[in-house]
Amino acid sequence: MLFAEPVSRLIEELNKLPGVGPKTAQRLAYHLVKASKDDVEALARALVDVKSKIRYCSICGNLTDVDPCAICSSGSRDRSLLCVVEQPRDLIAMERTNMFKGIYHVLHGVISPINGVGPDDLRVNGLLDRLKEGEVKEVVLALNPNVEGEATSIYLTRTIKPVGVRVTRIAYGIPVGGDLEYADDITLSRAFEGRREM
Amino acid sequence: MLFAEPVSRLIEELNKLPGVGPKTAQRLAYHLVKASKDDVEALARALVDVKSKIRYCSICGNLTDVDPCAICSSGSRDRSLLCVVEQPRDLIAMERTNMFKGIYHVLHGVISPINGVGPDDLRVNGLLDRLKEGEVKEVVLALNPNVEGEATSIYLTRTIKPVGVRVTRIAYGIPVGGDLEYADDITLSRAFEGRREM
């Protein structure tokens, strides 16, 4: 019997987090045992709130606490320019550049036969419905520059072009094989500027 | 406005944890948004429980949900052998060796003039009171092998010897300058076996 039950349960729960091994979980647990009650309860509350208040925007698929999300309901965004990203974190990376003033569509994945993910598993139909409304003039694909991202970009291009919307993709300013989420803002801005016709 | 408020608040709270920077906090938050409601609530509950149920054992100072702790109230521990450690995590490291069958005293710190920690800030008086009861025949010092740990070991030896109790310390099998918490079990076991008279 090494730990008191509440401590070992906390270690166990922390250990489930990505990148948190048993040693780190133990460290964090000790920190939390010593931390102020207010701080720990604030964290617990933030956890509960994020599950009860956060959902996906019914229009773009971004994480939001209001539906439609702040970007979809904003009056100051360019509704003729739509950027397609894989995950909400990629949307955040784009927003951080302060370059892009259009709207978004989050696929929540990419086509990946190995993982059994096909076009029907992504939010592609919702995207086509939005495009058919006619307001969007250009779709900018900002998927990760890897095999799945490429395959998905090609699939989307083939699917979107018949609707009569211009399709571009962000330039290979972002390092090939890298993760969009970790690109620095300048590289990502350049990539956006250098987007090319598909 | 990058994140919905509940998400940015969770990122902020996670960012307060030791070793969790903004990028890691963001990663963890995304993971938690996607994780099952049950898992996230289990983590939140574990956090609240650890603050409401865990206290320090009034005898040895270990973390516990019952007072006295399971080790202090156990009938199968050798009450003539008492091991002094700096932190509850060091007690766990000792327990993990399965070598030590005695009881513990957790100082919750070491003498450190630089940090303004003197003997009165540690649980030394409680230790002396326990020793005066006469049941303990040997005190094994298992403090970290650094300057503060050494100074504290010397101070404790001088304070305990007049009470008439044997004082030993674990051998330098543990790497000098290292952290007791990270010693592997075998090294720590050897160090315990090779303890020497002070």
mmCIF file of C-alpha atoms in Angstrom:
data_model
loop_
_atom_site.group_PDB
_atom_site.id
_atom_site.type_symbol
_atom_site.label_atom_id
_atom_site.label_comp_id
_atom_site.label_asym_id
_atom_site.label_seq_id
_atom_site.Cartn_x
_atom_site.Cartn_y
_atom_site.Cartn_z
ATOM 1 C CA MET A 1 0.000 0.000 0.000
ATOM 2 C CA LEU A 2 2.018 2.920 -1.279
ATOM 3 C CA PHE A 3 -0.425 5.788 -1.655
ATOM 4 C CA ALA A 4 -3.585 6.784 0.166
ATOM 5 C CA GLU A 5 -6.546 5.911 -2.076
ATOM 6 C CA PRO A 6 -7.471 9.465 -3.166
ATOM 7 C CA VAL A 7 -3.839 10.124 -4.129
ATOM 8 C CA SER A 8 -3.452 6.897 -6.104
ATOM 9 C CA ARG A 9 -6.784 7.551 -7.839
ATOM 10 C CA LEU A 10 -5.630 11.049 -8.836
ATOM 11 C CA ILE A 11 -2.321 9.627 -10.112
ATOM 12 C CA GLU A 12 -4.256 7.055 -12.113
ATOM 13 C CA GLU A 13 -6.530 9.694 -13.661
ATOM 14 C CA LEU A 14 -3.610 12.021 -14.490
ATOM 15 C CA ASN A 15 -1.739 9.059 -15.997
ATOM 16 C CA LYS A 16 -4.528 8.733 -18.580
ATOM 17 C CA LEU A 17 -3.637 12.126 -20.072
ATOM 18 C CA PRO A 18 -1.546 12.077 -23.257
ATOM 19 C CA GLY A 19 2.188 12.472 -22.558
ATOM 20 C CA VAL A 20 1.735 12.028 -18.808
ATOM 21 C CA GLY A 21 3.589 8.919 -17.606
ATOM 22 C CA PRO A 22 3.476 7.438 -14.093
ATOM 23 C CA LYS A 23 6.355 9.608 -12.805
ATOM 24 C CA THR A 24 4.852 12.828 -14.154
ATOM 25 C CA ALA A 25 1.428 11.850 -12.831
ATOM 26 C CA GLN A 26 2.987 11.349 -9.394
ATOM 27 C CA ARG A 27 4.771 14.716 -9.566
ATOM 28 C CA LEU A 28 1.576 16.485 -10.577
ATOM 29 C CA ALA A 29 -0.391 14.735 -7.834
ATOM 30 C CA TYR A 30 2.115 15.857 -5.181
ATOM 31 C CA HIS A 31 1.940 19.364 -6.551
ATOM 32 C CA LEU A 32 -1.856 19.294 -6.375
ATOM 33 C CA VAL A 33 -1.872 17.920 -2.830
ATOM 34 C CA LYS A 34 0.262 20.897 -1.798
ATOM 35 C CA ALA A 35 -1.507 23.471 -3.998
ATOM 36 C CA SER A 36 -4.193 25.729 -2.566
ATOM 37 C CA LYS A 37 -7.717 24.332 -2.363
ATOM 38 C CA ASP A 38 -8.920 27.224 -4.563
ATOM 39 C CA ASP A 39 -6.462 26.421 -7.363
ATOM 40 C CA VAL A 40 -7.319 22.717 -7.415
ATOM 41 C CA GLU A 41 -11.042 23.401 -7.331
ATOM 42 C CA ALA A 42 -10.654 25.950 -10.135
ATOM 43 C CA LEU A 43 -9.006 23.240 -12.238
ATOM 44 C CA ALA A 44 -11.719 20.721 -11.356
ATOM 45 C CA ARG A 45 -14.406 23.271 -12.241
ATOM 46 C CA ALA A 46 -12.693 24.127 -15.532
ATOM 47 C CA LEU A 47 -12.706 20.401 -16.398
ATOM 48 C CA VAL A 48 -16.392 19.980 -15.637
ATOM 49 C CA ASP A 49 -17.271 23.217 -17.465
ATOM 50 C CA VAL A 50 -15.351 22.292 -20.589
ATOM 51 C CA LYS A 51 -17.380 19.087 -20.884
ATOM 52 C CA SER A 52 -20.742 20.664 -20.058
ATOM 53 C CA LYS A 53 -20.379 23.945 -21.984
ATOM 54 C CA ILE A 54 -18.187 23.163 -24.989
ATOM 55 C CA ARG A 55 -19.717 21.651 -28.134
ATOM 56 C CA TYR A 56 -18.953 21.774 -31.840
ATOM 57 C CA CYS A 57 -20.341 24.685 -33.863
ATOM 58 C CA SER A 58 -23.190 23.306 -35.987
ATOM 59 C CA ILE A 59 -21.956 25.361 -38.967
ATOM 60 C CA CYS A 60 -18.143 25.115 -39.027
ATOM 61 C CA GLY A 61 -17.381 22.387 -36.480
ATOM 62 C CA ASN A 62 -15.148 24.584 -34.298
ATOM 63 C CA LEU A 63 -15.172 24.213 -30.509
ATOM 64 C CA THR A 64 -17.545 26.737 -29.006
ATOM 65 C CA ASP A 65 -19.690 27.581 -26.011
ATOM 66 C CA VAL A 66 -22.289 29.351 -28.182
ATOM 67 C CA ASP A 67 -23.866 27.960 -31.342
ATOM 68 C CA PRO A 68 -23.155 29.212 -33.980
ATOM 69 C CA CYS A 69 -19.612 30.014 -32.869
ATOM 70 C CA ALA A 70 -18.215 33.548 -32.557
ATOM 71 C CA ILE A 71 -16.520 33.337 -35.973
ATOM 72 C CA CYS A 72 -19.596 32.018 -37.815
ATOM 73 C CA SER A 73 -21.845 34.664 -36.248
ATOM 74 C CA SER A 74 -19.339 37.530 -36.608
ATOM 75 C CA GLY A 75 -20.312 40.427 -38.879
ATOM 76 C CA SER A 76 -16.703 41.314 -39.672
ATOM 77 C CA ARG A 77 -15.524 38.108 -41.365
ATOM 78 C CA ASP A 78 -15.220 37.696 -45.129
ATOM 79 C CA ARG A 79 -17.892 35.127 -46.005
ATOM 80 C CA SER A 80 -16.561 34.636 -49.532
ATOM 81 C CA LEU A 81 -13.367 32.986 -48.274
ATOM 82 C CA LEU A 82 -13.592 29.645 -46.461
ATOM 83 C CA CYS A 83 -10.612 27.851 -44.944
ATOM 84 C CA VAL A 84 -10.801 24.067 -44.451
ATOM 85 C CA VAL A 85 -8.791 22.667 -41.545
ATOM 86 C CA GLU A 86 -8.427 19.257 -40.004
ATOM 87 C CA GLN A 87 -8.834 20.051 -36.309
ATOM 88 C CA PRO A 88 -9.939 22.946 -34.096
ATOM 89 C CA ARG A 89 -6.282 23.398 -33.065
ATOM 90 C CA ASP A 90 -5.403 24.140 -36.701
ATOM 91 C CA LEU A 91 -8.125 26.802 -36.782
ATOM 92 C CA ILE A 92 -6.488 28.363 -33.713
ATOM 93 C CA ALA A 93 -3.101 28.271 -35.448
ATOM 94 C CA MET A 94 -4.616 30.100 -38.459
ATOM 95 C CA GLU A 95 -6.383 32.649 -36.256
ATOM 96 C CA ARG A 96 -3.135 33.395 -34.461
ATOM 97 C CA THR A 97 -1.554 34.681 -37.673
ATOM 98 C CA ASN A 98 -4.157 37.490 -37.799
ATOM 99 C CA MET A 99 -3.873 37.148 -41.595
ATOM 100 C CA PHE A 100 -7.039 35.273 -42.352
ATOM 101 C CA LYS A 101 -10.329 37.158 -42.125
ATOM 102 C CA GLY A 102 -12.598 34.553 -43.723
ATOM 103 C CA ILE A 103 -14.623 31.738 -42.231
ATOM 104 C CA TYR A 104 -13.752 28.101 -41.472
ATOM 105 C CA HIS A 105 -14.800 24.535 -41.890
ATOM 106 C CA VAL A 106 -13.326 21.930 -39.531
ATOM 107 C CA LEU A 107 -13.252 18.395 -40.985
ATOM 108 C CA HIS A 108 -12.422 16.658 -37.687
ATOM 109 C CA GLY A 109 -10.056 14.262 -39.402
ATOM 110 C CA VAL A 110 -8.582 13.386 -42.780
ATOM 111 C CA ILE A 111 -9.125 10.532 -45.183
ATOM 112 C CA SER A 112 -6.991 7.653 -43.907
ATOM 113 C CA PRO A 113 -7.636 4.152 -45.302
ATOM 114 C CA ILE A 114 -5.190 2.683 -42.761
ATOM 115 C CA ASN A 115 -7.293 4.018 -39.894
ATOM 116 C CA GLY A 116 -10.527 3.208 -41.685
ATOM 117 C CA VAL A 117 -11.482 6.878 -42.144
ATOM 118 C CA GLY A 118 -13.288 7.606 -45.409
ATOM 119 C CA PRO A 119 -14.884 10.814 -46.746
ATOM 120 C CA ASP A 120 -18.196 9.904 -45.108
ATOM 121 C CA ASP A 121 -16.568 9.992 -41.677
ATOM 122 C CA LEU A 122 -15.574 13.627 -42.149
ATOM 123 C CA ARG A 123 -17.773 16.717 -42.193
ATOM 124 C CA VAL A 124 -17.590 16.914 -46.003
ATOM 125 C CA ASN A 125 -21.337 16.941 -46.696
ATOM 126 C CA GLY A 126 -21.809 19.885 -44.363
ATOM 127 C CA LEU A 127 -19.066 21.668 -46.292
ATOM 128 C CA LEU A 128 -20.742 21.033 -49.665
ATOM 129 C CA ASP A 129 -24.077 22.254 -48.305
ATOM 130 C CA ARG A 130 -22.428 25.490 -47.191
ATOM 131 C CA LEU A 131 -20.778 25.961 -50.596
ATOM 132 C CA LYS A 132 -24.057 25.377 -52.440
ATOM 133 C CA GLU A 133 -25.493 28.417 -50.673
ATOM 134 C CA GLY A 134 -23.328 30.390 -53.127
ATOM 135 C CA GLU A 135 -21.734 32.949 -50.807
ATOM 136 C CA VAL A 136 -18.294 31.297 -50.713
ATOM 137 C CA LYS A 137 -16.109 32.173 -53.733
ATOM 138 C CA GLU A 138 -12.876 30.477 -52.668
ATOM 139 C CA VAL A 139 -12.046 27.496 -50.513
ATOM 140 C CA VAL A 140 -8.521 27.500 -49.029
ATOM 141 C CA LEU A 141 -7.365 24.026 -48.010
ATOM 142 C CA ALA A 142 -5.100 24.185 -44.946
ATOM 143 C CA LEU A 143 -4.601 20.522 -44.149
ATOM 144 C CA ASN A 144 -1.414 19.054 -42.720
ATOM 145 C CA PRO A 145 1.258 18.434 -45.408
ATOM 146 C CA ASN A 146 1.401 14.666 -45.076
ATOM 147 C CA VAL A 147 0.032 11.739 -47.093
ATOM 148 C CA GLU A 148 -3.451 11.785 -45.559
ATOM 149 C CA GLY A 149 -3.658 15.572 -45.798
ATOM 150 C CA GLU A 150 -2.633 15.442 -49.459
ATOM 151 C CA ALA A 151 -5.121 12.702 -50.271
ATOM 152 C CA THR A 152 -7.877 14.608 -48.532
ATOM 153 C CA SER A 153 -6.945 17.844 -50.355
ATOM 154 C CA ILE A 154 -7.141 16.045 -53.708
ATOM 155 C CA TYR A 155 -10.471 14.455 -52.798
ATOM 156 C CA LEU A 156 -11.906 17.779 -51.648
ATOM 157 C CA THR A 157 -10.691 19.558 -54.797
ATOM 158 C CA ARG A 158 -12.445 16.988 -56.986
ATOM 159 C CA THR A 159 -15.607 17.231 -54.920
ATOM 160 C CA ILE A 160 -15.739 21.032 -54.607
ATOM 161 C CA LYS A 161 -14.771 22.130 -58.131
ATOM 162 C CA PRO A 162 -18.041 20.805 -59.722
ATOM 163 C CA VAL A 163 -19.927 23.167 -57.367
ATOM 164 C CA GLY A 164 -18.159 26.026 -59.178
ATOM 165 C CA VAL A 165 -16.043 27.310 -56.284
ATOM 166 C CA ARG A 166 -12.343 28.175 -56.618
ATOM 167 C CA VAL A 167 -10.117 25.826 -54.593
ATOM 168 C CA THR A 168 -6.630 26.832 -53.377
ATOM 169 C CA ARG A 169 -4.297 25.402 -50.834
ATOM 170 C CA ILE A 170 -1.818 27.108 -48.518
ATOM 171 C CA ALA A 171 1.735 27.122 -49.903
ATOM 172 C CA TYR A 172 4.448 24.709 -48.921
ATOM 173 C CA GLY A 173 5.978 27.355 -46.728
ATOM 174 C CA ILE A 174 5.149 25.025 -43.862
ATOM 175 C CA PRO A 175 7.771 22.291 -43.471
ATOM 176 C CA VAL A 176 6.645 19.111 -45.251
ATOM 177 C CA GLY A 177 6.065 16.272 -42.804
ATOM 178 C CA GLY A 178 5.571 18.742 -39.983
ATOM 179 C CA ASP A 179 2.520 19.545 -37.924
ATOM 180 C CA LEU A 180 0.466 22.623 -38.784
ATOM 181 C CA GLU A 181 -0.164 23.201 -35.104
ATOM 182 C CA TYR A 182 3.544 23.820 -34.471
ATOM 183 C CA ALA A 183 4.265 26.082 -37.432
ATOM 184 C CA ASP A 184 5.336 29.557 -36.343
ATOM 185 C CA ASP A 185 2.992 32.423 -37.204
ATOM 186 C CA ILE A 186 5.228 33.965 -39.890
ATOM 187 C CA THR A 187 5.719 30.706 -41.775
ATOM 188 C CA LEU A 188 2.013 30.077 -41.616
ATOM 189 C CA SER A 189 1.280 33.650 -42.822
ATOM 190 C CA ARG A 190 3.647 33.200 -45.792
ATOM 191 C CA ALA A 191 2.053 29.897 -46.574
ATOM 192 C CA PHE A 192 -1.313 31.586 -46.628
ATOM 193 C CA GLU A 193 -0.112 34.434 -48.867
ATOM 194 C CA GLY A 194 1.469 31.959 -51.313
ATOM 195 C CA ARG A 195 -1.624 29.779 -51.701
ATOM 196 C CA ARG A 196 -1.987 28.452 -55.246
ATOM 197 C CA GLU A 197 -4.741 27.325 -57.576
ATOM 198 C CA MET A 198 -5.493 23.619 -57.552
ATOM 199 C CA MET B 1 -10.839 35.707 -29.678
ATOM 200 C CA LEU B 2 -9.056 32.419 -30.169
ATOM 201 C CA PHE B 3 -10.679 29.991 -27.738
ATOM 202 C CA ALA B 4 -14.166 29.697 -26.311
ATOM 203 C CA GLU B 5 -14.035 30.882 -22.699
ATOM 204 C CA PRO B 6 -14.330 27.454 -20.990
ATOM 205 C CA VAL B 7 -11.497 26.129 -23.171
ATOM 206 C CA SER B 8 -9.187 29.088 -22.523
ATOM 207 C CA ARG B 9 -9.924 28.867 -18.801
ATOM 208 C CA LEU B 10 -9.032 25.157 -18.789
ATOM 209 C CA ILE B 11 -5.812 25.892 -20.711
ATOM 210 C CA GLU B 12 -4.980 28.592 -18.164
ATOM 211 C CA GLU B 13 -5.568 26.249 -15.215
ATOM 212 C CA LEU B 14 -3.561 23.406 -16.788
ATOM 213 C CA ASN B 15 -0.767 25.875 -17.567
ATOM 214 C CA LYS B 16 -0.367 26.465 -13.804
ATOM 215 C CA LEU B 17 0.775 22.863 -13.294
ATOM 216 C CA PRO B 18 4.525 22.302 -12.975
ATOM 217 C CA GLY B 19 6.158 21.359 -16.272
ATOM 218 C CA VAL B 20 3.036 22.167 -18.290
ATOM 219 C CA GLY B 21 3.711 25.028 -20.738
ATOM 220 C CA PRO B 22 1.138 26.768 -22.958
ATOM 221 C CA LYS B 23 1.514 24.250 -25.825
ATOM 222 C CA THR B 24 1.135 21.232 -23.535
ATOM 223 C CA ALA B 25 -1.794 22.869 -21.774
ATOM 224 C CA GLN B 26 -3.474 23.365 -25.159
ATOM 225 C CA ARG B 27 -2.816 19.742 -26.176
ATOM 226 C CA LEU B 28 -4.230 18.464 -22.892
ATOM 227 C CA ALA B 29 -7.274 20.728 -23.196
ATOM 228 C CA TYR B 30 -8.041 19.412 -26.693
ATOM 229 C CA HIS B 31 -7.636 15.892 -25.427
ATOM 230 C CA LEU B 32 -10.044 16.597 -22.575
ATOM 231 C CA VAL B 33 -12.614 18.223 -24.853
ATOM 232 C CA LYS B 34 -12.611 15.016 -26.899
ATOM 233 C CA ALA B 35 -12.385 12.615 -23.950
ATOM 234 C CA SER B 36 -15.489 10.963 -22.552
ATOM 235 C CA LYS B 37 -17.532 12.951 -20.047
ATOM 236 C CA ASP B 38 -17.011 10.138 -17.515
ATOM 237 C CA ASP B 39 -13.224 10.301 -17.779
ATOM 238 C CA VAL B 40 -13.082 14.063 -17.382
ATOM 239 C CA GLU B 41 -15.490 14.038 -14.466
ATOM 240 C CA ALA B 42 -13.481 11.230 -12.830
ATOM 241 C CA LEU B 43 -10.401 13.446 -13.050
ATOM 242 C CA ALA B 44 -12.300 16.453 -11.672
ATOM 243 C CA ARG B 45 -13.651 14.316 -8.815
ATOM 244 C CA ALA B 46 -10.184 12.926 -8.065
ATOM 245 C CA LEU B 47 -8.898 16.496 -7.814
ATOM 246 C CA VAL B 48 -11.637 17.591 -5.428
ATOM 247 C CA ASP B 49 -11.271 14.400 -3.356
ATOM 248 C CA VAL B 50 -7.527 14.729 -2.998
ATOM 249 C CA LYS B 51 -7.987 18.178 -1.479
ATOM 250 C CA SER B 52 -10.900 17.248 0.763
ATOM 251 C CA LYS B 53 -9.732 13.807 1.925
ATOM 252 C CA ILE B 54 -5.940 13.952 2.035
ATOM 253 C CA ARG B 55 -4.155 15.367 5.058
ATOM 254 C CA TYR B 56 -0.825 14.765 6.793
ATOM 255 C CA CYS B 57 -0.580 11.943 9.328
ATOM 256 C CA SER B 58 -0.398 13.546 12.791
ATOM 257 C CA ILE B 59 2.304 11.046 13.806
ATOM 258 C CA CYS B 60 4.690 10.661 10.859
ATOM 259 C CA GLY B 61 3.633 13.470 8.471
ATOM 260 C CA ASN B 62 2.913 11.162 5.538
ATOM 261 C CA LEU B 63 0.013 11.886 3.174
ATOM 262 C CA THR B 64 -3.030 9.943 4.280
ATOM 263 C CA ASP B 65 -6.817 9.737 4.163
ATOM 264 C CA VAL B 66 -6.998 8.215 7.659
ATOM 265 C CA ASP B 67 -5.226 9.526 10.767
ATOM 266 C CA PRO B 68 -2.954 7.926 11.908
ATOM 267 C CA CYS B 69 -1.832 6.686 8.503
ATOM 268 C CA ALA B 70 -1.855 3.021 7.439
ATOM 269 C CA ILE B 71 1.863 2.618 8.211
ATOM 270 C CA CYS B 72 1.678 4.232 11.675
ATOM 271 C CA SER B 73 -1.355 2.139 12.629
ATOM 272 C CA SER B 74 -0.063 -1.107 11.081
ATOM 273 C CA GLY B 75 0.611 -4.028 13.428
ATOM 274 C CA SER B 76 3.247 -5.559 11.160
ATOM 275 C CA ARG B 77 5.836 -2.755 11.056
ATOM 276 C CA ASP B 78 9.020 -2.768 13.128
ATOM 277 C CA ARG B 79 8.539 0.096 15.602
ATOM 278 C CA SER B 80 12.168 0.007 16.733
ATOM 279 C CA LEU B 81 13.393 1.258 13.337
ATOM 280 C CA LEU B 82 12.441 4.752 12.167
ATOM 281 C CA CYS B 83 13.359 6.191 8.776
ATOM 282 C CA VAL B 84 13.529 9.992 8.383
ATOM 283 C CA VAL B 85 12.726 11.336 4.908
ATOM 284 C CA GLU B 86 12.344 14.788 3.474
ATOM 285 C CA GLN B 87 9.079 14.429 1.543
ATOM 286 C CA PRO B 88 6.168 11.977 1.216
ATOM 287 C CA ARG B 89 7.505 11.057 -2.256
ATOM 288 C CA ASP B 90 10.736 9.843 -0.634
ATOM 289 C CA LEU B 91 8.699 7.650 1.706
ATOM 290 C CA ILE B 92 7.014 6.150 -1.373
ATOM 291 C CA ALA B 93 10.431 5.522 -2.943
ATOM 292 C CA MET B 94 11.545 3.676 0.220
ATOM 293 C CA GLU B 95 8.317 1.667 0.406
ATOM 294 C CA ARG B 96 8.727 0.609 -3.186
ATOM 295 C CA THR B 97 11.973 -1.233 -2.351
ATOM 296 C CA ASN B 98 10.006 -3.597 -0.047
ATOM 297 C CA MET B 99 13.208 -3.670 2.041
ATOM 298 C CA PHE B 100 12.211 -1.400 4.879
ATOM 299 C CA LYS B 101 9.703 -2.708 7.406
ATOM 300 C CA GLY B 102 10.028 0.026 10.019
ATOM 301 C CA ILE B 103 8.142 3.287 10.499
ATOM 302 C CA TYR B 104 8.728 6.785 9.101
ATOM 303 C CA HIS B 105 9.038 10.418 9.949
ATOM 304 C CA VAL B 106 8.552 12.974 7.169
ATOM 305 C CA LEU B 107 10.342 16.304 7.795
ATOM 306 C CA HIS B 108 8.570 18.205 4.991
ATOM 307 C CA GLY B 109 11.751 20.011 4.049
ATOM 308 C CA VAL B 110 15.413 20.295 4.943
ATOM 309 C CA ILE B 111 17.458 22.961 6.684
ATOM 310 C CA SER B 112 18.241 25.577 4.056
ATOM 311 C CA PRO B 113 19.546 28.971 5.219
ATOM 312 C CA ILE B 114 19.296 30.294 1.631
ATOM 313 C CA ASN B 115 15.562 29.588 1.579
ATOM 314 C CA GLY B 116 15.158 30.712 5.178
ATOM 315 C CA VAL B 117 14.297 27.209 6.414
ATOM 316 C CA GLY B 118 15.634 26.469 9.903
ATOM 317 C CA PRO B 119 15.164 23.430 12.175
ATOM 318 C CA ASP B 120 12.045 25.020 13.704
ATOM 319 C CA ASP B 121 10.322 25.004 10.295
ATOM 320 C CA LEU B 122 10.664 21.226 10.032
ATOM 321 C CA ARG B 123 8.850 18.534 11.985
ATOM 322 C CA VAL B 124 11.890 17.928 14.214
ATOM 323 C CA ASN B 125 10.167 18.414 17.573
ATOM 324 C CA GLY B 126 7.559 15.843 16.679
ATOM 325 C CA LEU B 127 10.407 13.458 15.841
ATOM 326 C CA LEU B 128 12.124 14.011 19.198
ATOM 327 C CA ASP B 129 8.836 13.472 21.059
ATOM 328 C CA ARG B 130 8.410 10.155 19.264
ATOM 329 C CA LEU B 131 11.967 9.082 20.111
ATOM 330 C CA LYS B 132 11.533 9.994 23.789
ATOM 331 C CA GLU B 133 8.764 7.403 24.022
ATOM 332 C CA GLY B 134 11.635 4.874 23.967
ATOM 333 C CA GLU B 135 10.334 2.348 21.440
ATOM 334 C CA VAL B 136 12.630 3.450 18.585
ATOM 335 C CA LYS B 137 16.131 1.956 18.802
ATOM 336 C CA GLU B 138 17.548 3.207 15.507
ATOM 337 C CA VAL B 139 16.894 6.227 13.318
ATOM 338 C CA VAL B 140 17.866 5.800 9.655
ATOM 339 C CA LEU B 141 18.386 9.126 7.903
ATOM 340 C CA ALA B 142 17.328 8.932 4.239
ATOM 341 C CA LEU B 143 17.643 12.547 3.134
ATOM 342 C CA ASN B 144 18.693 13.607 -0.349
ATOM 343 C CA PRO B 145 22.500 13.535 -0.807
ATOM 344 C CA ASN B 146 22.996 17.267 -1.359
ATOM 345 C CA VAL B 147 24.265 20.157 0.775
ATOM 346 C CA GLU B 148 20.960 20.804 2.541
ATOM 347 C CA GLY B 149 20.347 17.093 3.099
ATOM 348 C CA GLU B 150 23.847 16.685 4.553
ATOM 349 C CA ALA B 151 23.460 19.705 6.837
ATOM 350 C CA THR B 152 20.108 18.433 8.025
ATOM 351 C CA SER B 153 21.536 14.924 8.621
ATOM 352 C CA ILE B 154 24.335 16.394 10.740
ATOM 353 C CA TYR B 155 21.885 18.569 12.670
ATOM 354 C CA LEU B 156 19.560 15.627 13.295
ATOM 355 C CA THR B 157 22.441 13.385 14.416
ATOM 356 C CA ARG B 158 23.519 15.975 16.970
ATOM 357 C CA THR B 159 19.968 16.434 18.195
ATOM 358 C CA ILE B 160 19.002 12.756 18.354
ATOM 359 C CA LYS B 161 22.136 11.175 19.838
ATOM 360 C CA PRO B 162 21.626 12.815 23.291
ATOM 361 C CA VAL B 163 18.258 11.034 23.462
ATOM 362 C CA GLY B 164 20.202 7.767 23.379
ATOM 363 C CA VAL B 165 19.010 6.459 20.025
ATOM 364 C CA ARG B 166 21.332 4.984 17.391
ATOM 365 C CA VAL B 167 21.530 7.153 14.236
ATOM 366 C CA THR B 168 22.494 5.747 10.823
ATOM 367 C CA ARG B 169 22.148 7.037 7.327
ATOM 368 C CA ILE B 170 21.548 5.188 4.075
ATOM 369 C CA ALA B 171 24.759 4.505 2.159
ATOM 370 C CA TYR B 172 26.043 6.525 -0.740
ATOM 371 C CA GLY B 173 24.817 3.894 -3.126
ATOM 372 C CA ILE B 174 22.474 6.573 -4.396
ATOM 373 C CA PRO B 175 24.243 8.902 -6.852
ATOM 374 C CA VAL B 176 25.495 12.021 -5.081
ATOM 375 C CA GLY B 177 23.752 15.154 -6.353
ATOM 376 C CA GLY B 178 20.834 13.057 -7.541
ATOM 377 C CA ASP B 179 17.252 12.985 -6.370
ATOM 378 C CA LEU B 180 16.145 10.184 -4.042
ATOM 379 C CA GLU B 181 12.797 10.077 -5.797
ATOM 380 C CA TYR B 182 14.418 8.961 -9.049
ATOM 381 C CA ALA B 183 16.775 6.318 -7.660
ATOM 382 C CA ASP B 184 15.943 2.844 -8.941
ATOM 383 C CA ASP B 185 14.716 0.304 -6.414
ATOM 384 C CA ILE B 186 17.882 -1.839 -6.401
ATOM 385 C CA THR B 187 20.213 1.104 -5.827
ATOM 386 C CA LEU B 188 17.966 2.313 -3.064
ATOM 387 C CA SER B 189 17.836 -1.163 -1.521
ATOM 388 C CA ARG B 190 21.656 -1.404 -1.568
ATOM 389 C CA ALA B 191 21.903 2.018 -0.036
ATOM 390 C CA PHE B 192 19.612 0.890 2.729
ATOM 391 C CA GLU B 193 21.578 -2.309 3.366
ATOM 392 C CA GLY B 194 24.871 -0.362 3.510
ATOM 393 C CA ARG B 195 23.671 2.193 6.037
ATOM 394 C CA ARG B 196 26.447 3.228 8.396
ATOM 395 C CA GLU B 197 26.783 4.577 11.926
ATOM 396 C CA MET B 198 27.007 8.378 12.218
#
